[in-house]
Amino acid sequence: MTLKRWLQSSAVALLATTGLALAQPGAALAADHMGGTLKLTSTSAAGTVDPGINYTAEFWQVLFVTNDGLVAFDHTKGAASNSIVADLATEVPKPEDGGKTYVFTLRKGIKFSTGKDVTPEDVVATYQRLFKVSSPNAASWYNVIVGSDACLKTPATCTLAGGVVADDAANTVTFHLKQPDSEFFDKLAVPFGDIVPASTPAKDLGTTPAPATGPYMIVTNDPQKEMILKRNPYFKQWSETAQPAGYADEIDYTFGTKPEDEVSAIENGEQDWMFDSPPADRLVEMSKKYPNQIHIEPLFAIFYAPMNVNMAPFNNKDARLAVNYAFNRRSAVNIYGGPRLAVPNCQVLPPGFPGYKPYCPYTMNPGTKWTAPDMAKAKSLMASSGQAGQKVTVIADDQNVDPQLGTYLVSVLNGLGFQATLKVISANIQFTYIQNTKNNVQISVSQWYQDYPAASDFINVLLSCGSFHPGSDASINISGFCDKSIDAQIQKNLVTAVTDPAAAATEWAVLDHELTDQAPWVTMFTPKNLDFVSARLGNYTFSDQFKMIFSQVWVQ
């Protein structure tokens, strides 16, 4: 998913020397911390709140505490947050028919925030709706469901006949898959899999929230001003791991505040958390005065520059290779915050991720890590490409570090002989804008953060043919890369992973290197996460999947 984070290089030494400590929960009983209003702030909203469509970390954090799927990622911290637990279902079912059939029994008594019971028909309609609204990963994640081929061909009439079957009498829903899928539960546990009422319109809900099942529901949503969440009156905790009750009575999310003002508001106790990372000129002050309010956590993510392989000049592979060899990843790391806050990366997968095997061909002395740009190689490739003089526009959003990265990328392109310029557009629309082929985007600045801990979440989601939807705002394969041979290998390995995860990991590494060699984009670096919180915020809980869990922090 996409996410924006920023920290400038002047912070590196400070963060290394201040001995920052994580805030620890007090000894008081949890009940003593119930109530109050958790105050959040961001420079901008993150588009639609439709759980079947939104694909941003900013709003996935919100949906994590408002809505539920059949299964969920454990709402806790550390490695356990990667575990799948039963949510609306009574248990995580065992596979049947060689891993092609799963029968989920729904918990009884769970209601939507409208007061309506959650039923098997709601589950069936939810998955039909993913195809009807062209959910970003309908063709790459949920195409494993029987009946999905017809749904992809004619979304409006999608029934998933024979694929998702409700049994009201037994209170069950049965999924039939075309083939085993080792990541099936992961795909059900992200917000795309959140169950919504069968009556939900088959169109983007936009600013109108779907009825909630979690402890909070969105009651106000103005993307130009604020989002307000209040307790869901029909919520009763059914699982402490899947969807624990929240501490705060209300969550107020303010949009449109500049990062420097966000920092001041947190320091003054007017806000509790900021989505954006602090500007560099505030870090000395923060590090000296508020070290215990800073939390740094590892991330499985990449910053990258997707190149459109279907239009000039980057439909020429030599041109794409030239950019990769010329790009100084150390410069990009320094723009972001230096080596303590980011690591140079050349490949699709981030370091430490399942299937990751270090590989960097785009450097002096190619091998396992990036050391320096190879300008001689880059200029040779540029000459052979015949693309010198081509006009190129780099698209970046207007928030955080993206404009600086875009500016640097323009300088790299101009150094190679392109006529490059930068176009900065609102962060509210940039992510969908660069996906839609109608906008003729040649190259852009983007980020990708794991949806769940599997190599396919980068390889299959970002670079498979099924993730490329020309003319759509939901075409997450931004470069438009589609190689039928590589695609076949991806699909084959998804099956291998069901019975032989070790062999699959080896094959994912091969595919990672193969895709890196095709150069559909420039991978810049892998970042870390920095949160700045108020002095009153306690029980800081960071999930590998959804970052700080809003329901599990307290403010009194």
XYZ file of C-alpha atoms in Angstrom:
556
model
C 0.000 0.000 0.000
C 1.063 3.572 -0.308
C 2.250 5.707 2.617
C 4.037 9.009 3.122
C 6.822 9.369 5.676
C 9.601 11.943 5.957
C 12.653 12.746 8.053
C 15.570 14.930 6.948
C 19.250 14.060 7.217
C 19.987 16.619 9.925
C 18.085 14.400 12.349
C 20.333 11.382 12.010
C 23.018 12.280 14.513
C 20.459 13.581 16.957
C 18.373 10.436 16.892
C 21.506 8.350 17.263
C 22.729 10.154 20.354
C 19.674 11.045 22.391
C 18.992 7.540 23.694
C 15.334 7.603 22.718
C 13.172 5.325 24.846
C 9.783 3.904 24.015
C 6.954 4.969 26.271
C 5.883 2.094 28.523
C 2.346 1.357 29.762
C 1.780 2.329 33.366
C 0.823 -0.060 36.110
C -2.728 1.242 36.347
C -5.561 -1.005 35.280
C -6.634 -0.614 31.652
C -10.098 0.412 32.815
C -8.566 3.513 34.356
C -7.597 4.699 30.884
C -10.995 4.413 29.195
C -12.438 7.618 27.767
C -11.245 10.876 26.319
C -10.631 11.980 22.749
C -7.627 10.777 20.749
C -6.514 13.608 18.470
C -4.768 12.790 15.195
C -3.513 15.076 12.448
C -2.318 14.813 8.851
C -1.453 17.201 6.059
C -4.152 15.643 3.904
C -6.850 13.002 3.742
C -6.259 9.799 1.780
C -9.110 9.591 -0.684
C -12.115 7.310 -0.519
C -13.048 5.552 2.725
C -14.549 2.647 0.786
C -12.849 -0.464 2.266
C -13.130 -2.244 -1.071
C -11.181 0.478 -2.876
C -8.949 2.511 -0.570
C -5.328 1.349 -0.785
C -3.451 3.704 1.530
C -1.802 3.091 4.879
C -3.289 6.334 6.203
C -6.859 5.126 5.966
C -6.107 1.422 6.439
C -5.114 2.440 9.979
C -8.623 3.835 10.362
C -10.378 0.848 8.797
C -8.373 -1.444 11.097
C -10.504 -0.207 14.018
C -13.827 0.369 12.241
C -14.392 -2.720 10.118
C -13.750 -6.459 10.131
C -13.202 -9.392 7.830
C -13.711 -13.091 8.379
C -10.163 -13.207 9.720
C -7.789 -10.486 10.903
C -4.206 -9.723 11.779
C -3.721 -9.862 15.533
C -4.274 -6.383 17.005
C -1.043 -6.383 18.968
C 2.593 -5.363 18.647
C 5.736 -7.115 17.437
C 5.983 -10.333 15.462
C 2.589 -11.500 16.742
C 0.950 -8.719 14.725
C 1.701 -10.749 11.593
C -0.446 -13.653 12.847
C -3.864 -14.478 11.404
C -6.710 -14.873 13.915
C -10.439 -15.524 13.565
C -12.514 -12.333 13.411
C -16.118 -12.418 12.169
C -15.619 -16.168 11.763
C -15.612 -18.413 14.815
C -12.285 -19.966 13.846
C -9.693 -20.037 11.100
C -10.909 -23.015 9.065
C -8.776 -25.915 7.997
C -8.336 -26.369 4.239
C -10.420 -28.973 2.454
C -10.178 -30.440 -1.038
C -6.402 -30.073 -1.143
C -6.476 -26.435 -0.104
C -9.207 -25.359 -2.534
C -12.160 -25.184 -0.137
C -12.630 -23.234 3.114
C -15.806 -23.219 5.203
C -16.209 -20.234 7.543
C -18.780 -20.265 10.314
C -19.910 -16.774 11.276
C -20.110 -15.656 14.899
C -23.673 -15.043 16.001
C -24.849 -11.712 17.308
C -22.372 -9.420 15.541
C -24.091 -6.359 14.141
C -23.217 -3.512 11.831
C -23.346 0.008 13.271
C -26.804 0.277 11.690
C -28.072 -2.460 14.016
C -28.346 -5.035 11.226
C -26.933 -8.518 11.842
C -23.914 -9.659 9.829
C -25.108 -12.544 7.643
C -23.656 -15.008 5.130
C -25.315 -12.998 2.336
C -23.286 -9.947 3.366
C -20.087 -11.953 2.945
C -21.068 -13.156 -0.529
C -22.094 -9.646 -1.595
C -18.865 -8.148 -0.244
C -16.716 -10.341 -2.463
C -18.959 -9.838 -5.486
C -18.671 -6.112 -4.876
C -14.844 -6.208 -5.022
C -15.167 -7.061 -8.707
C -18.090 -4.733 -9.364
C -16.152 -1.705 -8.081
C -12.870 -2.839 -9.697
C -11.059 -3.152 -6.379
C -7.332 -2.591 -7.015
C -6.370 -6.223 -6.415
C -9.488 -7.992 -7.640
C -7.584 -9.366 -10.628
C -4.396 -10.280 -8.761
C -5.593 -11.453 -5.326
C -9.189 -12.553 -5.601
C -8.964 -14.051 -9.084
C -8.223 -17.350 -7.335
C -11.913 -17.624 -6.364
C -14.079 -19.825 -8.598
C -16.239 -17.626 -10.812
C -13.790 -14.728 -10.824
C -13.047 -15.038 -14.553
C -16.613 -14.087 -15.429
C -16.505 -11.274 -12.877
C -13.347 -9.834 -14.380
C -14.882 -10.008 -17.846
C -18.179 -8.359 -16.871
C -17.835 -6.848 -13.381
C -21.330 -5.360 -13.250
C -22.964 -8.800 -13.323
C -20.519 -10.532 -11.001
C -21.999 -13.393 -8.973
C -18.923 -15.525 -8.169
C -21.230 -18.449 -8.888
C -19.853 -21.571 -7.284
C -17.054 -19.568 -5.695
C -18.587 -18.016 -2.572
C -21.615 -19.884 -1.263
C -23.822 -18.846 1.664
C -25.710 -21.292 3.870
C -28.105 -19.356 6.102
C -29.265 -22.405 8.012
C -25.734 -23.378 8.990
C -24.587 -19.721 9.259
C -21.606 -20.535 7.036
C -19.898 -19.212 3.945
C -17.868 -21.564 1.754
C -15.088 -20.370 -0.533
C -14.096 -22.533 -3.480
C -10.742 -21.720 -5.069
C -9.489 -22.584 -8.529
C -6.191 -23.610 -6.986
C -4.609 -23.565 -3.523
C -3.427 -20.159 -2.312
C -0.982 -19.965 0.588
C -1.869 -16.300 1.143
C -5.627 -16.639 1.032
C -6.139 -15.747 4.697
C -3.808 -12.738 4.380
C -5.948 -11.421 1.546
C -9.100 -11.838 3.606
C -7.536 -10.034 6.582
C -6.794 -6.678 4.902
C -9.493 -3.974 4.528
C -10.464 -5.182 1.042
C -11.895 -8.187 2.875
C -13.915 -6.123 5.357
C -17.512 -7.308 5.275
C -20.108 -4.675 4.339
C -23.901 -5.018 4.129
C -25.280 -6.669 1.019
C -27.188 -3.440 0.343
C -23.982 -1.423 -0.073
C -23.982 0.278 -3.516
C -21.700 -1.241 -6.137
C -19.821 2.001 -6.640
C -17.101 3.946 -4.859
C -18.552 5.188 -1.570
C -16.194 8.168 -1.665
C -16.488 10.167 1.556
C -19.437 8.114 2.853
C -18.292 5.375 5.244
C -19.552 1.824 5.087
C -21.392 0.648 8.228
C -18.887 -0.439 10.861
C -18.522 -3.653 12.855
C -15.517 -2.596 14.943
C -15.341 -0.514 18.131
C -15.485 2.764 16.212
C -17.546 4.153 13.357
C -16.929 7.196 11.168
C -19.607 9.804 11.910
C -18.090 12.795 10.103
C -15.794 12.773 7.070
C -14.798 15.982 5.333
C -11.495 15.401 3.470
C -10.854 19.131 3.487
C -11.210 19.408 7.242
C -11.611 16.381 9.492
C -12.802 12.863 10.169
C -14.518 12.040 13.458
C -14.911 8.534 14.840
C -17.125 7.644 17.776
C -17.891 4.429 19.559
C -20.040 1.965 17.620
C -23.089 1.454 19.887
C -23.593 -2.092 18.604
C -20.024 -3.243 19.203
C -19.374 -5.865 21.868
C -15.890 -7.326 22.052
C -15.939 -10.866 20.700
C -12.179 -11.365 20.401
C -9.412 -9.480 22.179
C -6.945 -10.462 19.479
C -9.102 -9.837 16.403
C -10.862 -6.619 17.424
C -10.288 -5.425 20.995
C -12.409 -2.681 22.511
C -10.947 0.801 22.205
C -9.786 3.090 25.000
C -10.733 6.523 23.673
C -14.405 7.473 23.439
C -13.755 9.518 20.311
C -11.051 9.847 17.656
C -10.719 13.204 15.877
C -8.567 13.236 12.734
C -7.721 16.732 11.472
C -6.627 17.287 7.847
C -4.781 20.200 6.273
C -2.225 21.014 8.986
C 1.380 21.673 7.991
C 3.970 19.333 9.569
C 5.669 22.139 11.498
C 2.308 23.096 13.006
C 1.562 19.449 13.771
C 4.764 19.235 15.817
C 3.856 22.346 17.801
C 0.358 21.036 18.433
C 1.738 17.751 19.801
C 4.293 19.525 21.966
C 1.531 21.739 23.364
C -0.795 18.818 24.007
C -3.295 19.955 21.381
C -2.768 16.841 19.217
C -1.673 13.318 20.131
C -0.154 11.914 16.931
C 0.832 13.068 13.484
C 0.704 10.946 10.354
C 3.518 12.953 8.784
C 7.066 12.905 10.100
C 8.451 16.134 11.570
C 10.398 18.689 9.506
C 14.141 18.798 10.008
C 14.279 22.169 11.722
C 12.183 20.873 14.637
C 14.207 17.755 15.377
C 16.837 19.330 17.638
C 14.096 20.684 19.840
C 12.169 17.397 19.806
C 15.195 15.247 20.542
C 16.305 17.368 23.494
C 12.925 18.121 25.045
C 10.710 15.173 24.087
C 12.884 12.065 23.514
C 10.362 9.699 25.107
C 7.685 10.846 22.689
C 9.599 9.623 19.620
C 9.159 6.041 18.408
C 11.233 4.535 15.571
C 10.152 1.190 14.098
C 11.403 -0.941 11.174
C 9.337 -1.094 7.988
C 8.972 -3.462 5.059
C 8.690 -0.859 2.332
C 10.335 0.774 -0.665
C 10.467 4.240 -2.173
C 10.608 3.859 -5.945
C 10.167 5.637 -9.268
C 7.916 3.602 -11.591
C 8.635 4.127 -15.297
C 5.889 3.679 -17.871
C 7.148 0.799 -20.019
C 4.392 1.367 -22.597
C 5.257 4.874 -23.774
C 8.363 6.832 -24.736
C 11.006 7.119 -23.566
C 10.768 4.292 -21.040
C 9.306 1.745 -23.417
C 12.995 1.437 -24.275
C 14.692 -0.912 -21.793
C 18.129 0.635 -22.281
C 16.701 3.990 -21.218
C 15.281 2.425 -18.051
C 18.568 0.693 -17.301
C 20.445 3.955 -17.798
C 18.332 5.679 -15.153
C 18.956 2.828 -12.717
C 22.727 2.957 -13.166
C 22.808 6.759 -12.886
C 20.599 7.072 -9.823
C 22.605 7.837 -6.693
C 20.739 5.964 -3.982
C 22.905 7.512 -1.277
C 21.630 10.931 -2.301
C 18.047 9.696 -2.005
C 18.767 8.179 1.412
C 20.238 11.479 2.594
C 17.210 13.375 1.352
C 15.008 11.065 3.407
C 17.072 11.206 6.582
C 20.375 9.390 6.235
C 21.581 5.832 6.785
C 19.975 5.437 10.210
C 16.543 6.059 8.748
C 16.808 4.481 5.309
C 18.841 1.834 3.460
C 19.752 1.917 -0.277
C 17.935 -0.739 -2.263
C 18.073 -1.825 -5.901
C 15.463 -4.576 -6.050
C 11.742 -5.158 -5.740
C 11.715 -6.725 -2.260
C 12.833 -4.839 0.861
C 15.646 -6.229 3.033
C 14.629 -8.892 5.523
C 11.362 -9.653 3.753
C 10.345 -13.247 2.892
C 12.098 -14.232 -0.354
C 14.654 -11.445 -0.124
C 18.160 -12.267 -1.346
C 20.496 -9.258 -1.657
C 21.076 -8.236 -5.262
C 22.173 -5.023 -6.949
C 23.259 -4.929 -10.600
C 22.904 -1.127 -10.787
C 26.116 -0.091 -9.077
C 29.835 0.035 -9.440
C 31.072 -3.515 -8.877
C 27.624 -5.191 -9.069
C 26.859 -7.699 -6.362
C 24.783 -7.852 -3.206
C 24.615 -4.178 -2.289
C 24.614 -0.723 -3.836
C 27.863 1.234 -3.453
C 27.907 4.019 -6.075
C 26.310 5.003 -9.395
C 27.997 3.798 -12.582
C 27.769 6.829 -14.848
C 29.920 5.342 -17.604
C 27.541 2.397 -17.908
C 24.535 4.692 -17.704
C 25.760 6.969 -20.490
C 26.634 4.011 -22.703
C 23.117 2.613 -22.303
C 21.641 6.045 -22.903
C 23.553 6.357 -26.163
C 22.341 2.964 -27.350
C 18.748 3.812 -26.390
C 18.554 6.755 -28.775
C 16.310 8.577 -26.298
C 18.515 11.608 -25.606
C 16.552 14.822 -25.976
C 13.212 13.231 -25.110
C 10.967 15.382 -22.932
C 10.115 13.738 -19.609
C 7.813 14.922 -16.824
C 8.320 13.568 -13.309
C 5.107 13.475 -11.232
C 5.455 13.869 -7.454
C 2.980 14.798 -4.764
C 3.220 17.966 -2.724
C 3.786 16.412 0.690
C 6.825 15.612 2.781
C 9.960 14.401 1.012
C 8.393 13.607 -2.372
C 9.057 17.012 -4.016
C 12.746 16.792 -3.039
C 13.030 13.273 -4.410
C 11.284 14.427 -7.579
C 13.707 17.325 -7.925
C 16.665 14.989 -7.532
C 15.219 12.545 -10.078
C 14.850 15.402 -12.586
C 18.537 16.206 -12.149
C 19.473 12.572 -12.833
C 17.367 12.494 -15.982
C 18.780 15.767 -17.256
C 22.283 14.513 -16.574
C 21.543 11.604 -18.900
C 20.397 13.886 -21.715
C 16.625 13.935 -21.227
C 14.739 17.218 -21.086
C 13.133 16.611 -17.716
C 10.821 18.772 -15.627
C 8.964 18.253 -12.359
C 5.196 18.431 -11.933
C 4.021 18.494 -8.315
C 0.344 17.735 -7.671
C -1.815 17.376 -4.594
C -1.212 14.316 -2.441
C -4.990 13.851 -2.397
C -4.953 12.766 -6.037
C -1.363 11.894 -6.966
C -1.527 8.179 -6.160
C -4.586 7.532 -8.336
C -3.395 9.999 -11.004
C -0.147 8.128 -11.654
C -2.053 4.841 -11.963
C -4.382 5.968 -14.740
C -2.896 5.519 -18.226
C -5.158 8.279 -19.544
C -2.860 10.740 -17.774
C 0.180 9.596 -19.798
C 2.500 9.609 -16.807
C 6.059 8.724 -17.876
C 7.744 8.473 -14.473
C 6.744 9.309 -10.915
C 7.742 9.133 -7.272
C 5.878 6.573 -5.201
C 6.145 4.249 -2.203
C 4.960 0.767 -1.343
C 4.433 -0.656 2.130
C 3.605 -4.286 2.753
C -0.027 -5.337 2.933
C 1.053 -8.580 4.576
C 4.337 -10.506 4.985
C 4.622 -12.308 1.645
C 6.875 -11.678 -1.355
C 3.904 -11.788 -3.699
C 2.570 -8.639 -2.031
C 5.303 -6.768 -3.886
C 5.945 -8.998 -6.903
C 2.424 -10.133 -7.771
C 0.624 -6.960 -6.724
C 2.940 -4.399 -8.301
C 4.257 -6.188 -11.389
C 1.777 -8.826 -12.526
C -0.314 -8.487 -15.660
C -3.467 -8.822 -13.557
C -2.637 -5.613 -11.657
C -2.510 -3.488 -14.803
C -5.866 -1.900 -15.733
C -5.518 0.686 -18.521
C -7.727 3.717 -18.076
C -8.412 3.026 -14.396
C -7.488 4.918 -11.234
C -7.064 1.484 -9.618
C -4.144 0.157 -11.670
C -1.547 -0.513 -9.011
C 0.963 -1.831 -11.571
C 1.939 1.779 -12.245
C 4.718 0.978 -14.710
C 2.312 -1.110 -16.826
C 4.830 -3.948 -16.877
C 3.423 -7.249 -18.164
C 5.631 -10.187 -19.068
C 3.580 -13.345 -19.755
C 6.492 -15.645 -18.980
C 7.246 -13.996 -15.643
C 3.526 -13.884 -14.894
C 3.288 -17.649 -15.379
C 6.196 -18.113 -12.960
C 4.440 -15.900 -10.400
C 1.212 -17.878 -10.610
C 3.060 -21.181 -10.415
C 4.955 -20.076 -7.344
C 1.782 -19.011 -5.575
C 0.734 -22.662 -5.813
C 4.165 -23.948 -4.745
C 3.976 -21.817 -1.605
C 0.960 -23.805 -0.382
C 2.903 -27.027 0.092
C 6.563 -25.979 0.018
C 7.158 -22.482 1.462
C 10.949 -22.929 1.440
C 11.023 -23.737 -2.272
C 8.670 -20.841 -2.931
C 10.958 -18.440 -1.059
C 13.857 -19.525 -3.253
C 11.774 -18.964 -6.377
C 10.573 -15.555 -5.167
C 14.222 -14.534 -4.895
C 14.782 -15.647 -8.496
C 11.746 -13.670 -9.650
C 12.828 -10.646 -7.642
C 16.184 -10.620 -9.411
C 14.610 -11.281 -12.797
C 12.199 -8.359 -12.382
C 14.993 -6.139 -11.116
C 16.878 -6.872 -14.345
C 13.833 -5.767 -16.379
C 14.029 -2.334 -14.690
C 10.341 -1.357 -14.671
C 11.242 1.165 -12.001
C 14.093 2.621 -9.956
C 14.069 1.336 -6.389
C 15.554 4.096 -4.232
C 15.634 2.884 -0.629
C 13.831 1.132 2.221
C 12.687 3.539 5.004
C 11.989 3.281 8.727
C 8.940 4.622 10.536
C 9.060 7.576 12.949
C 6.103 8.503 15.153
C 5.955 11.628 17.323
C 3.235 11.452 19.969
C 1.921 13.591 22.817
C 3.093 13.282 26.412
C -0.320 12.010 27.487
C -0.513 9.208 24.912
C 0.126 5.880 26.596
C 0.263 2.202 25.696
C 1.888 2.943 22.311
C 1.194 -0.164 20.218
C 2.847 -0.564 16.817
C 1.591 -3.266 14.449
C 3.830 -4.485 11.636
C 0.715 -4.461 9.474
C -1.116 -1.233 10.352
C 1.401 0.890 12.330
C 0.089 2.567 15.498
C -3.207 0.936 16.505
C -5.599 3.783 17.294
C -7.884 1.675 19.474
C -5.067 0.446 21.717
C -3.499 3.736 22.790
C -4.958 5.785 25.606
C -5.027 9.495 26.348
C -6.097 9.516 29.994
